[in-house]
């Protein structure tokens, strides 16, 4: 049998026009819960734009936009329990803010201060991983610890489609399958690994097919549909907690912005493709559904955006009020006990800083 003979149907609740295609999951069968899910997406979009503005004005370093991908993180965050562990990559703001991470902490990290990943209200989740796919290995290790301790917990780790081309990814899903680890691997297939399209990364019919080699469950979900993402992740997390059963989820989305603020996607991406993707984006779809089925008004929407903007404004003010990190402090946390050569590097760096004022 060939891989192409296996079909992974894309799970969807809301079609591109915002019409419900199947009954709502019981956990979301109330207007309040649906609005809560929408609020997370709006908050993430508003934060994203503010972060880009900070970078453009020199107040922050390189930043990876999550525009168009908010439904994935929103659905994941709502499905996770407090006792679960998130091992994120760099487009997981929507999940992180649901797990207690402060917006100013995220800004602080992208501002170049690693104390931004020392979360005030979240001691279990891992920090943002910028190296590609290495976080999958960490997730497998956490999953092993949970199984060893016989705990009813699960791990969620995320990555982009480009990460599935790395050995770290394959090794992690393989060991998760071989050792029955409670890990759910979520791949945000936003179609572009920086400038490399999916078609040049893999000959597999879908990313979900990669689950077959690892002997784990594979699923495909519409990543522009927050309800579908929630339902799939919710079911798989429950299975992981109770049966130590790993899974791979391919969430189909599209990166509407540049890969990061250091990128110019117009150099490699056709405008008609981008325009078509904008018509499928998650916030418009979800708002349309709320307006047609949940009595959501234009006034409601304006009030929500105003609240989210106010929250971001306070986060930016808090970020800008944080004292600068002491020069050379980043050397102090590489090892528990600094080595002699590291101390020499620190002193040389401090001397250089002093010379240049």
Short mmCIF file of C-alpha atoms in Angstrom, two decimals:
data_model
loop_
_atom_site.label_atom_id
_atom_site.label_comp_id
_atom_site.label_asym_id
_atom_site.label_seq_id
_atom_site.Cartn_x
_atom_site.Cartn_y
_atom_site.Cartn_z
CA UNK A 1 0.00 0.00 0.00
CA UNK A 2 1.26 3.46 -0.86
CA UNK A 3 1.01 6.50 1.41
CA UNK A 4 -1.26 8.12 -1.14
CA UNK A 5 -3.78 5.32 -0.52
CA UNK A 6 -4.32 6.60 3.03
CA UNK A 7 -6.72 9.52 3.24
CA UNK A 8 -6.62 12.09 6.04
CA UNK A 9 -9.87 14.04 5.85
CA UNK A 10 -9.61 17.66 6.96
CA UNK A 11 -11.82 18.16 10.02
CA UNK A 12 -13.92 21.32 9.87
CA UNK A 13 -16.78 22.83 11.84
CA UNK A 14 -17.00 26.30 10.27
CA UNK A 15 -16.75 26.58 6.51
CA UNK A 16 -15.02 29.63 4.93
CA UNK A 17 -18.34 31.48 4.95
CA UNK A 18 -18.74 31.06 8.71
CA UNK A 19 -21.50 28.46 8.43
CA UNK A 20 -21.59 25.66 10.98
CA UNK A 21 -21.18 22.28 9.30
CA UNK A 22 -21.77 20.03 12.33
CA UNK A 23 -23.07 20.43 15.89
CA UNK A 24 -20.93 22.47 18.26
CA UNK A 25 -18.75 20.52 20.70
CA UNK A 26 -20.47 20.32 24.09
CA UNK A 27 -17.67 22.33 25.72
CA UNK A 28 -18.33 25.24 23.34
CA UNK A 29 -22.12 25.08 23.26
CA UNK A 30 -22.62 28.48 24.88
CA UNK A 31 -22.27 32.02 23.61
CA UNK A 32 -19.87 32.92 26.43
CA UNK A 33 -17.43 30.16 25.51
CA UNK A 34 -17.55 31.06 21.84
CA UNK A 35 -16.96 34.74 22.59
CA UNK A 36 -14.07 33.73 24.86
CA UNK A 37 -12.49 31.86 21.96
CA UNK A 38 -12.99 34.83 19.65
CA UNK A 39 -11.56 37.20 22.27
CA UNK A 40 -8.30 35.22 22.36
CA UNK A 41 -7.96 35.50 18.58
CA UNK A 42 -8.69 39.22 18.57
CA UNK A 43 -6.31 39.85 21.46
CA UNK A 44 -3.58 37.96 19.62
CA UNK A 45 -4.15 39.91 16.39
CA UNK A 46 -4.07 43.26 18.18
CA UNK A 47 -0.93 42.29 20.10
CA UNK A 48 0.71 41.09 16.90
CA UNK A 49 0.25 44.44 15.19
CA UNK A 50 1.56 46.32 18.22
CA UNK A 51 4.64 44.10 18.39
CA UNK A 52 5.41 44.75 14.72
CA UNK A 53 5.05 48.49 15.29
CA UNK A 54 7.49 48.30 18.21
CA UNK A 55 10.00 46.51 16.03
CA UNK A 56 9.60 48.96 13.17
CA UNK A 57 10.28 51.88 15.50
CA UNK A 58 13.37 50.24 17.00
CA UNK A 59 11.80 49.54 20.40
CA UNK A 60 12.03 45.76 19.99
CA UNK A 61 14.01 43.14 18.09
CA UNK A 62 12.98 40.81 15.28
CA UNK A 63 9.45 39.49 15.73
CA UNK A 64 7.56 36.61 14.05
CA UNK A 65 4.03 37.56 13.09
CA UNK A 66 1.20 35.11 13.69
CA UNK A 67 -1.36 36.91 11.54
CA UNK A 68 -3.81 34.44 10.03
CA UNK A 69 -2.80 31.66 12.40
CA UNK A 70 -4.59 32.75 15.56
CA UNK A 71 -7.23 29.99 15.50
CA UNK A 72 -4.63 27.28 16.06
CA UNK A 73 -3.24 28.73 19.26
CA UNK A 74 -6.67 29.77 20.51
CA UNK A 75 -8.05 26.26 20.09
CA UNK A 76 -5.02 24.62 21.69
CA UNK A 77 -5.01 26.90 24.70
CA UNK A 78 -8.69 26.37 25.42
CA UNK A 79 -8.33 22.59 25.16
CA UNK A 80 -5.38 22.32 27.55
CA UNK A 81 -5.72 21.78 31.28
CA UNK A 82 -3.69 23.77 33.78
CA UNK A 83 -1.73 20.61 34.64
CA UNK A 84 -0.69 20.00 31.02
CA UNK A 85 2.62 21.27 29.67
CA UNK A 86 3.11 23.51 26.64
CA UNK A 87 6.38 23.30 24.72
CA UNK A 88 5.92 26.10 22.18
CA UNK A 89 7.61 27.51 19.15
CA UNK A 90 7.54 31.18 18.21
CA UNK A 91 3.97 31.69 16.94
CA UNK A 92 2.08 30.58 20.06
CA UNK A 93 0.97 33.86 21.63
CA UNK A 94 -2.70 32.79 21.54
CA UNK A 95 -1.92 29.67 23.57
CA UNK A 96 0.52 31.32 25.94
CA UNK A 97 -1.76 34.16 27.03
CA UNK A 98 -4.43 31.60 27.97
CA UNK A 99 -1.87 29.88 30.17
CA UNK A 100 -0.96 32.92 32.21
CA UNK A 101 1.93 34.36 30.22
CA UNK A 102 1.82 38.16 30.27
CA UNK A 103 1.93 40.16 27.06
CA UNK A 104 4.75 42.30 28.44
CA UNK A 105 6.76 39.15 29.14
CA UNK A 106 6.51 38.16 25.48
CA UNK A 107 7.54 41.65 24.42
CA UNK A 108 10.46 41.54 26.83
CA UNK A 109 11.73 38.32 25.27
CA UNK A 110 11.58 39.67 21.72
CA UNK A 111 13.19 42.83 23.05
CA UNK A 112 16.30 40.75 23.70
CA UNK A 113 15.95 40.04 27.41
CA UNK A 114 15.67 36.35 28.28
CA UNK A 115 13.99 37.25 31.58
CA UNK A 116 10.91 37.60 29.41
CA UNK A 117 10.67 33.81 29.47
CA UNK A 118 10.78 33.70 33.27
CA UNK A 119 7.00 33.66 33.53
CA UNK A 120 5.49 35.18 36.62
CA UNK A 121 2.32 33.06 36.52
CA UNK A 122 3.43 29.95 34.62
CA UNK A 123 6.18 27.76 36.04
CA UNK A 124 5.54 24.52 34.12
CA UNK A 125 5.46 25.54 30.46
CA UNK A 126 8.67 25.81 28.49
CA UNK A 127 10.02 29.04 26.96
CA UNK A 128 9.72 29.93 23.29
CA UNK A 129 11.93 27.83 21.04
CA UNK A 130 13.53 29.66 18.14
CA UNK A 131 15.79 26.76 17.00
CA UNK A 132 13.72 24.69 14.61
CA UNK A 133 12.17 21.42 15.88
CA UNK A 134 14.40 21.06 18.95
CA UNK A 135 11.36 21.64 21.16
CA UNK A 136 9.87 18.36 19.91
CA UNK A 137 12.73 16.48 21.59
CA UNK A 138 12.08 18.32 24.84
CA UNK A 139 8.38 17.46 24.64
CA UNK A 140 9.18 13.77 24.25
CA UNK A 141 11.37 13.94 27.35
CA UNK A 142 8.61 15.59 29.36
CA UNK A 143 6.17 12.98 28.10
CA UNK A 144 8.48 10.24 29.33
CA UNK A 145 8.69 11.86 32.77
CA UNK A 146 4.88 12.06 32.97
CA UNK A 147 4.51 8.40 32.02
CA UNK A 148 7.26 7.36 34.44
CA UNK A 149 5.48 9.17 37.27
CA UNK A 150 2.11 7.71 36.20
CA UNK A 151 0.54 11.16 36.03
CA UNK A 152 -2.69 12.04 34.21
CA UNK A 153 -1.13 14.89 32.24
CA UNK A 154 -0.29 15.58 28.63
CA UNK A 155 2.19 17.61 26.61
CA UNK A 156 1.47 19.81 23.62
CA UNK A 157 4.33 20.85 21.39
CA UNK A 158 3.99 23.00 18.31
CA UNK A 159 6.06 23.70 15.24
CA UNK A 160 5.75 24.94 11.68
CA UNK A 161 5.68 22.84 8.53
CA UNK A 162 9.38 23.52 7.96
CA UNK A 163 10.25 21.81 11.25
CA UNK A 164 8.88 18.51 9.93
CA UNK A 165 11.89 18.36 7.60
CA UNK A 166 14.26 18.18 10.58
CA UNK A 167 15.64 15.04 12.19
CA UNK A 168 14.60 16.32 15.63
CA UNK A 169 10.97 16.10 14.56
CA UNK A 170 11.19 12.56 13.21
CA UNK A 171 13.16 11.31 16.19
CA UNK A 172 10.59 12.80 18.56
CA UNK A 173 7.46 11.37 16.94
CA UNK A 174 9.24 8.03 16.60
CA UNK A 175 10.18 7.78 20.28
CA UNK A 176 6.73 9.02 21.29
CA UNK A 177 5.18 6.18 19.34
CA UNK A 178 7.69 3.53 20.42
CA UNK A 179 7.40 4.45 24.12
CA UNK A 180 3.70 5.46 24.15
CA UNK A 181 4.27 8.99 25.43
CA UNK A 182 1.42 11.43 26.20
CA UNK A 183 2.48 14.03 23.62
CA UNK A 184 0.35 15.78 21.01
CA UNK A 185 2.49 17.23 18.21
CA UNK A 186 0.72 20.11 16.44
CA UNK A 187 2.14 21.26 13.12
CA UNK A 188 1.06 24.69 11.97
CA UNK A 189 1.17 24.13 8.22
CA UNK A 190 1.22 27.75 7.10
CA UNK A 191 2.54 26.65 3.68
CA UNK A 192 5.89 28.48 3.87
CA UNK A 193 9.09 27.62 5.76
CA UNK A 194 10.49 31.13 5.35
CA UNK A 195 10.79 31.18 1.53
CA UNK A 196 10.49 27.42 0.94
CA UNK A 197 7.01 26.21 -0.08
CA UNK A 198 5.65 22.96 1.29
CA UNK A 199 5.93 21.22 -2.08
CA UNK A 200 9.73 21.52 -1.92
CA UNK A 201 9.96 20.10 1.61
CA UNK A 202 8.31 16.73 1.34
CA UNK A 203 6.93 14.15 -1.09
CA UNK A 204 4.39 13.00 1.50
CA UNK A 205 0.78 13.66 0.42
CA UNK A 206 0.21 15.55 3.68
CA UNK A 207 2.15 16.27 6.86
CA UNK A 208 -0.39 14.10 8.71
CA UNK A 209 0.96 11.14 6.72
CA UNK A 210 4.21 11.43 8.66
CA UNK A 211 2.37 9.92 11.63
CA UNK A 212 2.22 6.60 9.78
CA UNK A 213 5.97 6.05 9.98
CA UNK A 214 5.94 6.70 13.74
CA UNK A 215 2.96 4.42 14.34
CA UNK A 216 0.94 7.18 15.98
CA UNK A 217 -2.47 8.70 15.26
CA UNK A 218 -2.51 11.35 12.56
CA UNK A 219 -5.12 14.05 11.97
CA UNK A 220 -5.72 16.96 9.63
CA UNK A 221 -7.73 19.94 10.79
CA UNK A 222 -8.73 23.26 9.26
CA UNK A 223 -6.38 25.60 11.11
CA UNK A 224 -8.55 28.61 10.22
CA UNK A 225 -11.40 27.06 12.22
CA UNK A 226 -10.87 27.56 15.96
CA UNK A 227 -13.79 25.31 16.85
CA UNK A 228 -12.36 22.40 14.87
CA UNK A 229 -8.89 22.91 16.34
CA UNK A 230 -10.32 22.93 19.86
CA UNK A 231 -12.36 19.77 19.34
CA UNK A 232 -9.51 17.76 17.83
CA UNK A 233 -6.92 18.83 20.42
CA UNK A 234 -9.39 18.36 23.27
CA UNK A 235 -10.07 14.74 22.28
CA UNK A 236 -6.41 13.92 21.70
CA UNK A 237 -5.30 15.44 24.99
CA UNK A 238 -7.87 13.41 26.88
CA UNK A 239 -6.62 10.28 25.13
CA UNK A 240 -3.02 11.20 25.89
CA UNK A 241 -3.77 11.72 29.59
CA UNK A 242 -5.77 8.52 30.05
CA UNK A 243 -4.02 6.14 27.62
CA UNK A 244 -0.56 7.69 27.08
CA UNK A 245 -1.35 7.78 23.39
CA UNK A 246 0.59 10.24 21.22
CA UNK A 247 -0.76 11.94 18.11
CA UNK A 248 0.26 14.23 15.28
CA UNK A 249 -2.06 17.02 14.12
CA UNK A 250 -1.57 18.96 10.91
CA UNK A 251 -3.41 22.29 11.19
CA UNK A 252 -3.85 23.93 7.78
CA UNK A 253 -3.43 27.70 7.85
CA UNK A 254 -1.60 30.39 5.91
CA UNK A 255 1.06 32.87 7.00
CA UNK A 256 -0.46 36.19 5.99
CA UNK A 257 2.56 38.22 7.06
CA UNK A 258 6.28 37.90 6.51
CA UNK A 259 8.13 35.04 8.18
CA UNK A 260 9.53 37.60 10.62
CA UNK A 261 10.06 41.34 10.54
CA UNK A 262 13.47 40.56 8.96
CA UNK A 263 11.77 38.97 5.94
CA UNK A 264 10.07 40.31 2.81
CA UNK A 265 7.63 37.65 1.62
CA UNK A 266 6.79 39.60 -1.55
CA UNK A 267 10.11 38.39 -2.99
CA UNK A 268 8.93 34.79 -3.17
CA UNK A 269 5.15 34.72 -2.75
CA UNK A 270 2.61 35.63 -5.42
CA UNK A 271 0.09 38.34 -4.51
CA UNK A 272 -2.95 36.41 -5.86
CA UNK A 273 -2.09 33.52 -3.53
CA UNK A 274 -1.95 35.88 -0.56
CA UNK A 275 -5.21 37.58 -1.54
CA UNK A 276 -6.98 34.22 -1.76
CA UNK A 277 -5.66 33.21 1.66
CA UNK A 278 -6.95 36.43 3.24
CA UNK A 279 -10.48 35.44 2.32
CA UNK A 280 -10.11 32.28 4.45
CA UNK A 281 -8.54 33.89 7.52
CA UNK A 282 -9.91 32.84 10.93
CA UNK A 283 -11.10 36.09 12.52
CA UNK A 284 -13.43 37.03 9.66
CA UNK A 285 -14.84 33.50 9.57
CA UNK A 286 -15.49 33.36 13.31
CA UNK A 287 -16.96 36.86 13.49
CA UNK A 288 -19.35 36.01 10.64
CA UNK A 289 -20.54 32.97 12.55
CA UNK A 290 -21.05 34.95 15.77
CA UNK A 291 -23.00 37.63 13.90
CA UNK A 292 -25.30 35.17 12.15
CA UNK A 293 -25.85 32.65 14.96
CA UNK A 294 -24.89 34.23 18.29
CA UNK A 295 -26.37 37.75 18.14
CA UNK A 296 -22.94 39.37 17.94
CA UNK A 297 -23.29 43.00 16.89
CA UNK A 298 -20.94 45.55 15.37
CA UNK A 299 -21.03 47.36 18.72
CA UNK A 300 -19.96 44.16 20.48
CA UNK A 301 -17.05 43.84 18.09
CA UNK A 302 -15.95 47.44 18.54
CA UNK A 303 -16.09 47.08 22.32
CA UNK A 304 -14.02 43.90 22.20
CA UNK A 305 -11.33 45.49 20.02
CA UNK A 306 -11.25 48.51 22.32
CA UNK A 307 -10.71 46.26 25.35
CA UNK A 308 -7.97 44.31 23.59
CA UNK A 309 -6.25 47.50 22.45
CA UNK A 310 -6.34 48.83 25.99
CA UNK A 311 -4.78 45.66 27.33
CA UNK A 312 -2.01 45.84 24.75
CA UNK A 313 -1.43 49.52 25.51
CA UNK A 314 -0.83 48.69 29.18
CA UNK A 315 1.44 45.78 28.22
CA UNK A 316 3.54 48.04 25.99
CA UNK A 317 3.81 50.61 28.77
CA UNK A 318 4.86 47.89 31.22
CA UNK A 319 7.44 46.57 28.74
CA UNK A 320 8.91 50.02 28.11
CA UNK A 321 9.16 50.64 31.87
CA UNK A 322 11.29 47.52 32.48
CA UNK A 323 14.90 48.47 33.31
CA UNK A 324 17.51 47.42 30.78
CA UNK A 325 19.16 44.10 31.43
CA UNK A 326 22.59 44.57 33.09
CA UNK A 327 25.38 44.35 30.49
CA UNK A 328 26.78 40.84 30.16
CA UNK A 329 24.15 39.22 32.37
CA UNK A 330 23.28 36.71 29.67
CA UNK A 331 26.67 35.05 30.22
CA UNK A 332 25.70 34.23 33.81
CA UNK A 333 23.04 31.65 32.95
CA UNK A 334 24.77 29.48 30.36
CA UNK A 335 26.09 27.07 33.01
CA UNK A 336 25.28 26.54 36.68
CA UNK A 337 28.94 27.30 37.39
CA UNK A 338 30.54 29.59 34.77
CA UNK A 339 33.63 28.18 33.11
CA UNK A 340 36.89 30.12 32.96
CA UNK A 341 36.67 30.73 29.21
CA UNK A 342 33.07 31.96 29.56
CA UNK A 343 34.16 34.42 32.22
CA UNK A 344 36.90 35.63 29.90
CA UNK A 345 34.36 36.10 27.11
CA UNK A 346 32.13 38.08 29.45
CA UNK A 347 34.96 40.36 30.52
CA UNK A 348 36.06 40.91 26.92
CA UNK A 349 32.49 41.77 25.97
CA UNK A 350 32.12 44.19 28.89
CA UNK A 351 35.40 45.87 27.96
CA UNK A 352 34.12 46.28 24.40
CA UNK A 353 30.86 47.79 25.62
CA UNK A 354 32.76 50.19 27.84
CA UNK A 355 35.02 51.32 24.97
CA UNK A 356 32.00 52.14 22.84
CA UNK A 357 30.09 53.89 25.59
#
